[in-house]
Short mmCIF file of C-alpha atoms in Angstrom, two decimals:
data_model
loop_
_atom_site.label_atom_id
_atom_site.label_comp_id
_atom_site.label_asym_id
_atom_site.label_seq_id
_atom_site.Cartn_x
_atom_site.Cartn_y
_atom_site.Cartn_z
CA MET A 1 132.22 90.03 86.28
CA LYS A 2 134.93 88.69 83.95
CA LEU A 3 132.36 86.27 82.48
CA MET A 4 129.90 89.15 81.82
CA LYS A 5 132.72 91.10 80.08
CA ARG A 6 133.49 88.05 77.78
CA LEU A 7 129.82 87.37 76.96
CA TYR A 8 128.90 91.20 76.53
CA PRO A 9 132.11 93.06 75.82
CA ASP A 10 130.08 96.02 74.30
CA LEU A 11 128.14 96.59 77.53
CA PRO A 12 128.68 99.90 79.27
CA HIS A 13 128.55 99.93 82.96
CA GLY A 14 128.67 96.07 83.16
CA GLU A 15 128.22 95.68 86.92
CA ARG A 16 124.95 97.55 86.76
CA TYR A 17 123.78 95.23 83.99
CA MET A 18 125.06 92.22 85.77
CA PHE A 19 122.92 93.03 88.74
CA LEU A 20 119.71 93.28 86.66
CA TYR A 21 120.56 90.00 84.94
CA ILE A 22 120.99 88.38 88.35
CA ILE A 23 117.55 89.51 89.55
CA ALA A 24 116.16 88.04 86.33
CA VAL A 25 117.84 84.66 86.90
CA ILE A 26 116.84 84.71 90.55
CA GLU A 27 113.22 85.21 89.35
CA ILE A 28 113.33 82.39 86.94
CA LEU A 29 114.89 80.01 89.55
CA PHE A 30 112.29 81.13 92.07
CA ALA A 31 109.62 80.16 89.53
CA PHE A 32 110.65 76.61 89.81
CA VAL A 33 110.46 76.64 93.59
CA LEU A 34 106.91 77.80 93.46
CA ASN A 35 105.48 75.63 90.64
CA SER A 36 106.46 72.60 88.44
CA PRO A 37 107.78 73.05 84.89
CA LEU A 38 104.35 71.90 83.41
CA GLU A 39 102.34 74.27 85.67
CA ILE A 40 104.63 77.12 84.56
CA VAL A 41 104.32 76.40 80.93
CA ASN A 42 100.52 76.16 81.11
CA GLY A 43 100.48 79.29 83.22
CA LEU A 44 102.52 81.23 80.67
CA TYR A 45 99.89 80.10 78.01
CA ARG A 46 97.04 81.47 80.11
CA ILE A 47 98.98 84.74 80.91
CA MET A 48 99.56 85.41 77.21
CA HIS A 49 95.81 84.76 76.35
CA SER A 50 94.60 87.10 78.99
CA PRO A 51 93.24 90.68 78.06
CA SER A 52 95.64 91.82 80.87
CA THR A 53 93.79 95.02 81.71
CA LEU A 54 93.68 96.31 85.20
CA ILE A 55 93.68 94.43 87.56
CA SER A 56 94.85 91.14 86.08
CA ASP A 57 96.85 89.36 88.71
CA TYR A 58 98.95 86.65 86.97
CA PHE A 59 99.23 84.93 90.23
CA ALA A 60 95.48 84.27 90.08
CA ILE A 61 94.99 83.98 86.27
CA ALA A 62 97.92 81.30 86.08
CA ASN A 63 100.16 80.71 89.11
CA PRO A 64 102.97 82.55 90.88
CA GLY A 65 105.72 80.42 89.15
CA ALA A 66 104.39 81.42 85.68
CA ALA A 67 104.25 85.07 86.87
CA PHE A 68 107.87 84.97 87.94
CA MET A 69 108.99 83.15 84.87
CA ASN A 70 107.23 85.75 82.74
CA SER A 71 108.94 88.55 84.69
CA GLY A 72 112.34 87.01 84.60
CA LEU A 73 112.14 86.31 80.77
CA LEU A 74 110.78 89.84 79.86
CA LEU A 75 113.52 91.42 81.96
CA ILE A 76 116.28 89.53 80.19
CA LEU A 77 114.73 90.22 76.70
CA GLY A 78 114.36 93.84 77.69
CA LEU A 79 118.02 94.14 78.88
CA GLY A 80 118.95 92.78 75.45
CA ILE A 81 117.40 95.93 73.76
CA SER A 82 119.80 98.15 75.80
CA ARG A 83 122.69 95.98 75.00
CA ARG A 84 122.03 96.26 71.25
CA ALA A 85 121.32 99.93 71.50
CA LYS A 86 124.58 100.36 73.64
CA LYS A 87 122.68 102.39 76.26
CA GLU A 88 124.44 103.23 79.58
CA LEU A 89 122.43 102.12 82.50
CA SER A 90 121.45 105.28 84.37
CA GLY A 91 118.99 105.64 87.23
CA PRO A 92 116.01 106.18 84.94
CA ILE A 93 116.96 103.15 82.88
CA VAL A 94 117.15 101.01 86.04
CA ALA A 95 113.72 102.32 87.07
CA ALA A 96 112.32 101.43 83.62
CA TYR A 97 113.66 97.80 83.79
CA LEU A 98 112.43 97.06 87.26
CA THR A 99 109.16 98.66 86.41
CA LEU A 100 108.95 96.27 83.41
CA ALA A 101 109.78 93.37 85.65
CA GLY A 102 107.13 94.49 88.23
CA PHE A 103 104.27 94.93 85.86
CA SER A 104 105.07 91.56 84.34
CA PHE A 105 103.27 90.24 87.38
CA PHE A 106 100.03 91.87 86.24
CA GLY A 107 99.62 93.13 82.79
CA LYS A 108 102.81 92.76 80.73
CA ASN A 109 103.62 89.46 79.11
CA LEU A 110 105.65 87.73 76.31
CA TYR A 111 103.10 88.46 73.76
CA ASN A 112 101.70 91.97 74.38
CA SER A 113 105.01 93.80 75.17
CA TRP A 114 106.67 94.16 71.82
CA ALA A 115 104.17 96.28 69.73
CA VAL A 116 104.67 99.52 71.69
CA PRO A 117 108.56 99.34 71.62
CA LEU A 118 108.42 98.57 67.97
CA GLY A 119 106.36 101.69 67.47
CA VAL A 120 108.89 103.79 69.42
CA TYR A 121 111.60 102.22 67.22
CA ILE A 122 109.77 103.19 64.01
CA TYR A 123 109.33 106.71 65.31
CA SER A 124 112.99 106.92 66.12
CA LYS A 125 113.87 105.94 62.50
CA TYR A 126 111.24 108.29 61.16
CA GLU A 127 112.87 111.11 63.09
CA LYS A 128 116.38 109.89 62.20
CA ASP A 129 117.20 109.78 65.81
CA SER A 130 119.00 106.91 67.74
CA PHE A 131 116.83 104.35 69.31
CA ALA A 132 119.04 104.68 72.36
CA ASN A 133 117.74 108.24 72.98
CA ASN A 134 114.23 106.88 73.02
CA ILE A 135 114.70 103.63 74.92
CA VAL A 136 113.14 105.03 78.01
CA PHE A 137 109.83 105.68 76.08
CA ALA A 138 110.08 102.13 74.78
CA LEU A 139 110.39 100.47 78.11
CA PHE A 140 107.90 102.52 80.03
CA GLY A 141 105.60 102.70 77.02
CA THR A 142 104.83 98.97 77.65
CA THR A 143 102.25 100.35 80.12
CA LEU A 144 100.02 100.21 77.05
CA SER A 145 100.61 96.55 76.46
CA PRO A 146 97.13 95.61 77.42
CA LEU A 147 95.86 97.50 74.46
CA THR A 148 97.21 94.88 72.27
CA SER A 149 95.92 92.00 74.41
CA VAL A 150 92.34 93.57 74.64
CA ILE A 151 92.00 93.94 70.89
CA THR A 152 93.56 90.45 70.36
CA PHE A 153 91.60 88.49 72.92
CA GLY A 154 89.02 90.67 74.56
CA LEU A 155 86.74 91.92 71.92
CA GLY A 156 85.52 88.65 70.35
CA LEU A 157 87.27 89.14 67.06
CA PRO A 158 88.52 86.31 64.89
CA LEU A 159 92.05 85.51 66.15
CA PRO A 160 94.02 86.50 63.08
CA VAL A 161 91.98 89.68 62.93
CA GLY A 162 92.65 90.41 66.61
CA ILE A 163 96.45 89.75 66.25
CA LEU A 164 96.62 91.95 63.27
CA PHE A 165 94.73 95.01 64.77
CA GLY A 166 96.01 94.45 68.29
CA ASN A 167 99.54 94.76 67.25
CA LEU A 168 98.89 97.65 64.87
CA ALA A 169 97.26 99.62 67.69
CA GLY A 170 100.28 98.89 69.92
CA ILE A 171 102.66 100.10 67.27
CA VAL A 172 100.56 103.36 66.63
CA ALA A 173 100.53 104.03 70.28
CA GLY A 174 104.16 103.43 70.62
CA MET A 175 104.87 106.03 67.78
CA MET A 176 102.74 108.59 69.72
CA ILE A 177 104.42 108.18 73.08
CA PRO A 178 107.85 110.06 72.49
CA PRO A 179 106.44 113.31 71.19
CA LEU A 180 103.54 113.44 73.59
CA ALA A 181 105.46 112.55 76.59
CA SER A 182 108.02 115.30 76.00
CA GLU A 183 105.26 117.88 75.88
CA PHE A 184 102.99 116.41 78.75
CA SER A 185 105.89 116.63 81.19
CA LYS A 186 105.31 120.42 81.12
CA PHE A 187 101.77 119.79 82.38
CA HIS A 188 102.85 118.57 85.83
CA GLN A 189 106.35 120.20 85.72
CA GLY A 190 108.22 116.99 86.61
CA PHE A 191 106.47 116.45 89.87
CA ASN A 192 104.84 113.24 88.62
CA MET A 193 107.58 110.55 88.34
CA TYR A 194 105.36 108.44 86.05
CA ASN A 195 105.14 110.97 83.19
CA ILE A 196 104.63 108.21 80.48
CA GLY A 197 101.79 106.84 82.75
CA PHE A 198 100.14 110.22 82.27
CA THR A 199 100.93 110.10 78.63
CA ALA A 200 99.59 106.58 78.18
CA GLY A 201 96.43 107.55 80.08
CA ILE A 202 95.58 110.17 77.38
CA ILE A 203 96.52 107.67 74.58
CA GLY A 204 94.54 104.95 76.19
CA MET A 205 91.71 107.27 76.67
CA VAL A 206 91.69 108.23 72.86
CA PHE A 207 91.85 104.40 71.75
CA MET A 208 89.14 103.41 74.16
CA GLY A 209 87.00 106.11 73.02
CA MET A 210 87.29 104.95 69.38
CA LEU A 211 86.69 101.31 70.35
CA ARG A 212 83.50 102.31 72.38
CA GLY A 213 82.36 104.38 69.40
CA LEU A 214 82.58 101.20 67.38
CA GLY A 215 80.59 99.20 69.95
CA PHE A 216 83.49 97.57 71.63
CA ASP A 217 84.69 97.89 75.28
CA SER A 218 87.47 96.27 77.39
CA PRO A 219 86.27 93.35 79.41
CA PRO A 220 86.13 94.00 83.20
CA GLN A 221 88.97 92.32 84.98
CA SER A 222 89.30 91.60 88.69
CA PHE A 223 91.66 88.71 89.20
CA ILE A 224 93.41 89.20 92.51
CA GLY A 225 95.35 86.42 94.28
CA SER A 226 96.03 85.90 98.00
CA GLY A 227 97.85 83.61 100.35
CA TYR A 228 101.45 84.06 99.27
CA ASN A 229 102.75 86.36 101.89
CA ILE A 230 105.33 83.88 103.31
CA GLN A 231 106.81 82.97 99.92
CA MET A 232 106.80 86.54 98.58
CA GLY A 233 108.04 87.97 101.88
CA ILE A 234 111.07 85.54 101.88
CA PHE A 235 111.77 86.62 98.30
CA ILE A 236 111.76 90.33 99.10
CA ILE A 237 113.75 89.96 102.25
CA THR A 238 116.32 87.96 100.56
CA ILE A 239 116.75 90.18 97.54
CA SER A 240 116.80 93.34 99.82
CA ASN A 241 119.53 91.90 102.15
CA VAL A 242 121.60 91.10 98.93
CA MET A 243 121.18 94.67 97.62
CA LEU A 244 121.96 96.01 101.08
CA PHE A 245 125.18 94.00 101.42
CA ILE A 246 126.39 94.68 97.94
CA GLY A 247 125.59 98.40 98.17
CA LEU A 248 127.39 98.69 101.52
CA SER A 249 130.35 96.92 100.27
CA ARG A 250 130.52 98.96 97.11
CA CYS A 251 130.36 102.10 99.32
CA SER A 252 133.18 100.80 101.63
CA TRP A 253 130.57 100.62 104.36
CA SER A 254 130.06 104.33 104.27
CA LEU A 255 126.53 105.97 104.00
CA ASP A 256 127.75 109.20 102.51
CA GLY A 257 126.37 108.52 99.06
CA PHE A 258 123.00 107.44 100.67
CA ARG A 259 122.85 110.65 102.63
CA ARG A 260 123.32 112.66 99.38
CA ILE A 261 120.45 110.81 97.89
CA LEU A 262 118.33 111.69 101.03
CA ASP A 263 119.16 115.39 100.48
CA SER A 264 117.67 115.23 96.94
CA PRO A 265 114.03 116.36 96.37
CA GLY A 266 113.70 113.55 93.73
CA ARG A 267 112.44 115.60 90.87
CA GLY A 268 113.93 114.53 87.57
CA THR A 269 116.86 112.91 89.28
CA ASP A 270 119.44 110.22 88.63
CA PHE A 271 120.62 108.85 91.92
CA ILE A 272 123.37 106.91 90.38
CA ALA A 273 124.96 110.23 89.33
CA ILE A 274 124.29 111.76 92.87
CA GLY A 275 125.37 108.93 95.22
CA GLY A 276 126.80 106.19 93.07
CA PHE A 277 125.46 102.72 92.28
CA GLY A 278 126.37 101.29 95.67
CA ALA A 279 124.21 103.99 97.53
CA VAL A 280 121.48 103.36 95.03
CA LEU A 281 121.37 99.62 95.96
CA ILE A 282 121.16 100.65 99.67
CA ASN A 283 118.27 102.98 98.95
CA MET A 284 116.62 100.24 96.79
CA ALA A 285 116.89 97.74 99.71
CA ILE A 286 115.46 100.05 102.31
CA MET A 287 112.67 101.27 100.06
CA SER A 288 111.71 97.67 99.21
CA ILE A 289 111.47 96.86 102.94
CA ILE A 290 109.41 99.99 103.70
CA ALA A 291 106.92 99.18 100.88
CA THR A 292 106.58 95.59 102.00
CA ALA A 293 106.29 96.68 105.63
CA TYR A 294 103.44 98.91 104.81
CA VAL A 295 101.61 96.26 102.95
CA LEU A 296 101.97 93.75 105.82
CA LEU A 297 101.32 96.17 108.53
CA VAL A 298 97.95 97.14 107.20
CA GLY A 299 97.10 93.47 106.65
CA GLY A 300 97.52 93.36 102.79
CA GLN A 301 98.35 90.55 100.54
CA LEU A 302 101.68 90.16 98.60
CA ASN A 303 100.04 89.12 95.25
CA GLY A 304 101.08 89.94 91.75
CA PRO A 305 100.03 93.58 91.49
CA ILE A 306 101.55 94.43 94.95
CA MET A 307 104.83 92.66 93.96
CA GLY A 308 104.73 94.87 90.87
CA GLY A 309 104.32 97.84 93.05
CA ILE A 310 107.33 96.92 95.27
CA PHE A 311 109.49 96.26 92.32
CA THR A 312 108.57 99.63 90.71
CA ILE A 313 109.41 101.33 94.10
CA ALA A 314 112.76 99.65 94.09
CA GLY A 315 113.33 100.71 90.42
CA PHE A 316 112.52 104.39 91.12
CA SER A 317 114.69 104.23 94.09
CA ALA A 318 117.44 104.78 91.52
CA SER A 319 115.56 107.78 90.05
CA GLY A 320 113.80 109.92 92.53
CA LYS A 321 112.26 107.98 95.48
CA HIS A 322 113.88 107.71 98.99
CA PRO A 323 112.44 107.33 102.48
CA ARG A 324 112.36 111.05 103.20
CA ASN A 325 110.22 112.03 100.14
CA THR A 326 108.07 108.87 100.06
CA VAL A 327 106.89 108.12 103.56
CA PRO A 328 104.76 111.40 103.72
CA VAL A 329 102.92 110.34 100.53
CA LEU A 330 102.26 106.83 101.86
CA ALA A 331 100.89 108.58 105.10
CA GLY A 332 98.58 110.76 103.02
CA VAL A 333 97.22 107.73 101.08
CA PHE A 334 96.72 105.84 104.41
CA ILE A 335 94.81 108.67 105.95
CA ALA A 336 92.56 108.88 102.85
CA THR A 337 91.89 105.08 102.74
CA THR A 338 90.61 105.23 106.35
CA LEU A 339 87.99 107.64 105.28
CA HIS A 340 87.14 105.93 101.95
CA ILE A 341 84.70 103.03 101.43
CA ASN A 342 87.52 100.91 100.34
CA ASP A 343 89.39 98.86 102.97
CA THR A 344 92.92 100.04 103.70
CA ASN A 345 94.26 96.69 103.10
CA SER A 346 92.49 96.00 99.74
CA THR A 347 94.65 95.59 96.72
CA GLY A 348 93.26 98.82 95.05
CA ALA A 349 94.00 100.85 98.14
CA LEU A 350 97.55 99.30 98.47
CA LEU A 351 98.25 99.97 94.71
CA ALA A 352 97.17 103.61 95.39
CA ALA A 353 99.67 103.80 98.19
CA LEU A 354 102.56 102.14 96.51
CA PHE A 355 102.17 103.83 93.21
CA GLY A 356 101.05 107.10 94.69
CA THR A 357 104.69 107.61 95.53
CA THR A 358 105.02 108.94 92.07
CA LEU A 359 104.18 112.20 93.81
CA ALA A 360 107.32 111.95 96.04
CA PRO A 361 108.93 115.04 94.35
CA ILE A 362 106.09 117.24 95.85
CA SER A 363 107.19 115.91 99.31
CA GLY A 364 110.91 116.32 98.52
CA TYR A 365 110.56 119.79 97.05
CA TYR A 366 107.96 121.55 99.32
CA GLY A 367 108.12 119.46 102.55
CA TRP A 368 106.34 116.45 104.27
CA PHE A 369 103.05 118.24 104.86
CA TYR A 370 102.42 118.82 101.25
CA GLY A 371 103.52 115.27 100.58
CA ILE A 372 100.69 114.08 102.91
CA ILE A 373 98.19 116.24 101.17
CA ALA A 374 99.40 114.84 97.75
CA GLY A 375 98.98 111.42 98.97
CA PHE A 376 95.53 112.21 100.20
CA ALA A 377 94.44 113.88 97.00
CA HIS A 378 95.83 111.05 95.00
CA MET A 379 93.73 108.37 96.64
CA SER A 380 90.67 110.38 95.79
CA VAL A 381 91.49 110.83 92.08
CA VAL A 382 92.93 107.43 91.22
CA SER A 383 89.89 105.72 92.42
CA ASN A 384 87.73 107.37 89.79
CA ILE A 385 89.93 107.77 86.66
CA GLY A 386 90.54 104.24 85.45
CA TYR A 387 87.33 104.02 83.38
CA VAL A 388 88.40 106.63 80.74
CA HIS A 389 91.31 104.38 79.52
CA GLY A 390 89.43 101.11 80.18
CA GLY A 391 92.28 99.59 82.14
CA VAL A 392 94.64 99.63 79.07
CA ASN A 393 97.02 101.91 80.74
CA LEU A 394 98.75 99.89 83.55
CA TYR A 395 100.27 103.04 84.99
CA ASN A 396 96.86 104.32 86.08
CA ASN A 397 98.47 105.91 89.16
CA GLY A 398 100.80 107.85 86.90
CA PHE A 399 97.73 109.24 85.05
CA SER A 400 96.18 110.23 88.28
CA GLY A 401 99.49 111.61 89.59
CA GLY A 402 99.76 113.94 86.58
CA PHE A 403 96.51 115.68 87.36
CA VAL A 404 97.23 115.80 91.13
CA ALA A 405 100.64 117.47 90.56
CA ALA A 406 99.26 119.81 87.81
CA VAL A 407 96.77 121.11 90.29
CA MET A 408 98.83 121.09 93.49
CA VAL A 409 102.08 122.64 92.37
CA PRO A 410 100.68 125.97 91.16
CA LEU A 411 98.52 126.20 94.28
CA ILE A 412 101.56 125.68 96.42
CA GLU A 413 103.54 128.17 94.52
CA ALA A 414 100.81 130.77 94.87
CA LEU A 415 100.67 130.13 98.63
CA LYS A 416 104.41 130.67 98.67
CA GLY A 417 103.94 134.09 96.85
CA ASN A 418 104.98 132.95 93.42
CA LYS A 419 102.30 134.45 91.31
CA THR A 420 103.32 132.75 88.10
CA GLY A 421 102.89 129.24 89.73
CA LEU A 422 105.91 128.05 87.61
CA VAL A 423 108.74 126.06 89.03
CA LYS A 424 112.19 126.38 87.57
#
């Protein structure tokens, strides 16, 4: 801790930042356990030259070591943005960083993840607003990173032309995210945690519509790895135990803060403010184990996209997700997958389950029964919505979740006798 203060004396909430830096370092070190330095370098090259649309598993495109290196480096570089902006590390910011790290296993990389944040920065300057106030938009907005990669590498354009127009598209998309995200949150009334995923789905739909009108389309991607359950299981269990130990010690071995988190419905919530950072670490550890257990119990593979889902659940365990409001949604998705043509243990079905927990506030606010229905409905919608944005929106489940929440919440309110269908 003293070393961190000497290196980064301007950092607020230093312990929280130190925790995320430690995760990044562990990822980088783990990369060398998985693959040789040469394999990692060659893998990073393949990752950065990939169109990176859904589903582009960097484990399969390159190798697990390169994917972990990509994730660790992006997390460190991303943390530098908050350090320069002097942004306090709240629950939503923790969620944003672990989501960034998670999607760096399948879609975000060292090339394509800069244009959108630059666009948000330009928007901030245009509005004469502090970039720190918009940093959440910049971090979550990297969901549109594949837009840059698709135009650069996936349309057959000369490379200089692709680089130019790919990055311009990312910058323009980044400028669109802050004003649109603020308005679109009213559409689902905050019951979809991945609001920027919904926003990015609309933006991606517009860009893909224009590209298709010009005769272009995103190349289909289906790179999915398998056979890494032991290595990834050891990694998750180790990280979870570390989080649990640190969290319990920070809470003086009390679960009072964690109980306060469990009592929250999870809608627009900062769990750090509610229970403290130690309680958040406990919640993150438990939620990571629950997510991993679900994947393994149904016979799934811990590949790049699934690791991204687990990282994202861990991140949002600081900002809305906990066992009480998440398990019903998982149950609803599971029931739906048993009735769908897709296998319950397929990567697509597992992603719908893990990321479908974006609807956890419905469960937390209205009860477990409606959480199950939300999960069931989500599985049906998310399976049919990815085409409209051509896979350039990595938070496809956030896009789906926005529509599910927008339909369900007014109906639930009507059933409860609230004729306006609006939630305060």
